[in-house]
Amino acid sequence: MPSFEITAIGTVRNDRTDVQQTDNWGAVRSTITVDERFGDACLQGLEGFSHVEVLFVFDRFPERDDHREPRPYRGRSDLPPVGVFAGRGPRRPNRIGVTSCAIESVRGRELTVVGLDAVSGTPVIDLKPTMEEFRPLDVRQPEWVSRLMSEYFQP
């Protein structure tokens, strides 16, 4: 398969540093500082949106050598085994994460968001405004996912 090189466009700063603390992201306030190579107007227009999709790299987790065998989600034996593409966790090919976050403020190259599930220092690889037309209408998921995620975005 072809490989690609991606350069971070910015960095996350917040008060979360423990990658093992995986719940309660709902009230986490993060500031993403975009690299100066994009100029001070790079976020102009984003303030008109309520949410932004943040694409980032789970840089603190090594990539697995083998993704062929389904594993219990989050390593929990009370959850069913799933294939690597049936989860959103960090131990995946390319280690890319994506979260839609509420925009709190936009100032120059600084974007402050609420609900980003990335620890301080995480490299950001892209930002995309959340647009209604790109959101699916009828999302379906297994019951165990709702149970597992019940505290993920709680404050």
Tab-separated table of C-alpha atoms in Angstrom:
chain	number	residue	atom	x	y	z
A	1	MET	CA	0.000	0.000	0.000
A	2	PRO	CA	1.177	3.561	-0.581
A	3	SER	CA	2.375	5.503	2.431
A	4	PHE	CA	1.909	9.195	3.117
A	5	GLU	CA	3.752	11.703	5.218
A	6	ILE	CA	1.568	14.061	7.253
A	7	THR	CA	2.846	17.119	9.085
A	8	ALA	CA	0.935	18.399	12.091
A	9	ILE	CA	-0.840	21.728	11.639
A	10	GLY	CA	-1.017	22.490	15.351
A	11	THR	CA	-0.928	21.246	18.910
A	12	VAL	CA	-3.480	20.648	21.678
A	13	ARG	CA	-3.057	22.291	25.093
A	14	ASN	CA	-5.274	21.388	28.051
A	15	ASP	CA	-5.031	20.062	31.600
A	16	ARG	CA	-5.233	16.363	30.632
A	17	THR	CA	-1.921	14.500	30.441
A	18	ASP	CA	-2.770	10.916	31.420
A	19	VAL	CA	-3.558	8.839	28.320
A	20	GLN	CA	-4.942	6.096	30.560
A	21	GLN	CA	-7.697	8.437	31.883
A	22	THR	CA	-10.226	7.684	29.162
A	23	ASP	CA	-13.559	9.055	30.435
A	24	ASN	CA	-15.051	12.406	31.393
A	25	TRP	CA	-13.991	14.486	28.396
A	26	GLY	CA	-17.220	16.511	28.174
A	27	ALA	CA	-16.018	19.597	30.064
A	28	VAL	CA	-12.377	19.477	28.947
A	29	ARG	CA	-11.424	22.842	27.461
A	30	SER	CA	-8.573	22.668	24.949
A	31	THR	CA	-6.743	25.313	22.982
A	32	ILE	CA	-5.382	24.284	19.620
A	33	THR	CA	-2.584	26.523	18.453
A	34	VAL	CA	-2.162	26.365	14.681
A	35	ASP	CA	1.384	26.619	13.340
A	36	GLU	CA	2.487	30.076	12.254
A	37	ARG	CA	3.156	28.868	8.698
A	38	PHE	CA	-0.627	29.172	8.099
A	39	GLY	CA	-0.762	32.862	9.089
A	40	ASP	CA	-2.910	34.720	11.585
A	41	ALA	CA	-6.075	34.523	9.451
A	42	CYS	CA	-6.041	30.729	9.007
A	43	LEU	CA	-9.080	30.224	11.279
A	44	GLN	CA	-11.055	33.194	9.944
A	45	GLY	CA	-14.684	32.198	9.347
A	46	LEU	CA	-14.586	29.263	11.760
A	47	GLU	CA	-16.223	31.402	14.460
A	48	GLY	CA	-19.492	31.169	12.497
A	49	PHE	CA	-19.709	27.431	13.201
A	50	SER	CA	-20.818	25.807	16.456
A	51	HIS	CA	-18.546	22.757	16.103
A	52	VAL	CA	-15.301	21.702	14.472
A	53	GLU	CA	-14.006	18.250	13.618
A	54	VAL	CA	-10.501	17.856	14.988
A	55	LEU	CA	-8.283	15.207	13.396
A	56	PHE	CA	-5.314	14.298	15.542
A	57	VAL	CA	-2.681	11.620	16.071
A	58	PHE	CA	-2.624	9.285	19.052
A	59	ASP	CA	1.117	9.863	19.239
A	60	ARG	CA	1.604	8.348	22.706
A	61	PHE	CA	0.509	4.864	21.621
A	62	PRO	CA	2.629	2.479	19.559
A	63	GLU	CA	1.003	1.011	16.493
A	64	ARG	CA	0.284	-2.700	16.774
A	65	ASP	CA	2.133	-5.059	14.485
A	66	ASP	CA	-0.904	-7.234	13.846
A	67	HIS	CA	-4.533	-6.095	13.573
A	68	ARG	CA	-6.005	-9.330	12.194
A	69	GLU	CA	-7.573	-10.742	15.351
A	70	PRO	CA	-10.680	-9.096	16.846
A	71	ARG	CA	-10.121	-7.977	20.434
A	72	PRO	CA	-12.462	-6.962	23.246
A	73	TYR	CA	-13.056	-3.206	23.100
A	74	ARG	CA	-10.727	-1.299	25.461
A	75	GLY	CA	-9.364	-4.720	26.478
A	76	ARG	CA	-12.471	-5.340	28.582
A	77	SER	CA	-13.471	-8.995	28.823
A	78	ASP	CA	-17.126	-7.993	29.413
A	79	LEU	CA	-17.311	-6.547	25.888
A	80	PRO	CA	-17.436	-8.443	22.607
A	81	PRO	CA	-14.355	-8.792	20.430
A	82	VAL	CA	-14.355	-6.380	17.494
A	83	GLY	CA	-12.141	-5.855	14.470
A	84	VAL	CA	-9.764	-2.911	14.390
A	85	PHE	CA	-12.120	-0.813	12.233
A	86	ALA	CA	-15.132	-1.346	14.513
A	87	GLY	CA	-13.660	0.862	17.232
A	88	ARG	CA	-12.391	4.401	17.655
A	89	GLY	CA	-9.533	3.762	20.083
A	90	PRO	CA	-5.879	4.744	19.743
A	91	ARG	CA	-4.418	1.314	19.006
A	92	ARG	CA	-5.164	1.316	15.309
A	93	PRO	CA	-3.412	1.684	11.965
A	94	ASN	CA	-2.101	5.216	11.510
A	95	ARG	CA	-3.337	6.133	15.024
A	96	ILE	CA	-5.657	8.889	13.716
A	97	GLY	CA	-8.394	10.200	16.006
A	98	VAL	CA	-11.296	12.471	15.129
A	99	THR	CA	-13.737	14.273	17.410
A	100	SER	CA	-16.426	16.862	16.760
A	101	CYS	CA	-16.004	19.561	19.427
A	102	ALA	CA	-17.942	22.662	20.430
A	103	ILE	CA	-16.153	25.866	19.449
A	104	GLU	CA	-15.738	28.247	22.368
A	105	SER	CA	-13.565	30.909	20.745
A	106	VAL	CA	-11.403	31.722	17.756
A	107	ARG	CA	-8.543	34.217	18.156
A	108	GLY	CA	-5.863	34.467	15.502
A	109	ARG	CA	-4.186	31.058	15.342
A	110	GLU	CA	-5.803	29.869	18.593
A	111	LEU	CA	-8.968	27.785	18.585
A	112	THR	CA	-10.532	26.929	21.950
A	113	VAL	CA	-12.869	23.935	21.968
A	114	VAL	CA	-14.778	21.913	24.551
A	115	GLY	CA	-14.973	18.110	24.527
A	116	LEU	CA	-11.802	17.217	22.649
A	117	ASP	CA	-10.600	13.798	23.822
A	118	ALA	CA	-6.897	14.394	23.253
A	119	VAL	CA	-4.248	14.988	25.915
A	120	SER	CA	-2.058	18.061	26.080
A	121	GLY	CA	0.705	18.021	23.473
A	122	THR	CA	-1.265	15.933	20.974
A	123	PRO	CA	-0.460	16.835	17.353
A	124	VAL	CA	-3.429	18.061	15.303
A	125	ILE	CA	-3.369	17.111	11.616
A	126	ASP	CA	-6.494	18.894	10.356
A	127	LEU	CA	-9.533	20.950	11.326
A	128	LYS	CA	-12.860	20.847	9.474
A	129	PRO	CA	-15.993	22.804	10.333
A	130	THR	CA	-18.882	20.526	11.273
A	131	MET	CA	-21.608	20.996	8.659
A	132	GLU	CA	-25.155	19.737	8.999
A	133	GLU	CA	-25.099	18.301	5.470
A	134	PHE	CA	-22.238	15.944	6.361
A	135	ARG	CA	-23.905	14.525	9.476
A	136	PRO	CA	-25.787	11.230	9.133
A	137	LEU	CA	-29.467	11.224	10.073
A	138	ASP	CA	-30.024	7.717	11.416
A	139	VAL	CA	-27.015	6.464	13.358
A	140	ARG	CA	-27.252	2.890	14.646
A	141	GLN	CA	-24.883	1.181	17.060
A	142	PRO	CA	-24.809	-1.904	19.312
A	143	GLU	CA	-26.252	-1.499	22.833
A	144	TRP	CA	-22.893	-2.253	24.477
A	145	VAL	CA	-21.384	0.846	22.850
A	146	SER	CA	-23.944	3.129	24.507
A	147	ARG	CA	-23.226	1.445	27.848
A	148	LEU	CA	-19.458	1.725	27.401
A	149	MET	CA	-19.568	5.365	26.286
A	150	SER	CA	-22.070	6.548	28.923
A	151	GLU	CA	-19.373	8.426	30.869
A	152	TYR	CA	-16.970	9.243	28.042
A	153	PHE	CA	-18.200	12.795	27.448
A	154	GLN	CA	-19.587	13.384	30.943
A	155	PRO	CA	-17.943	16.357	32.706
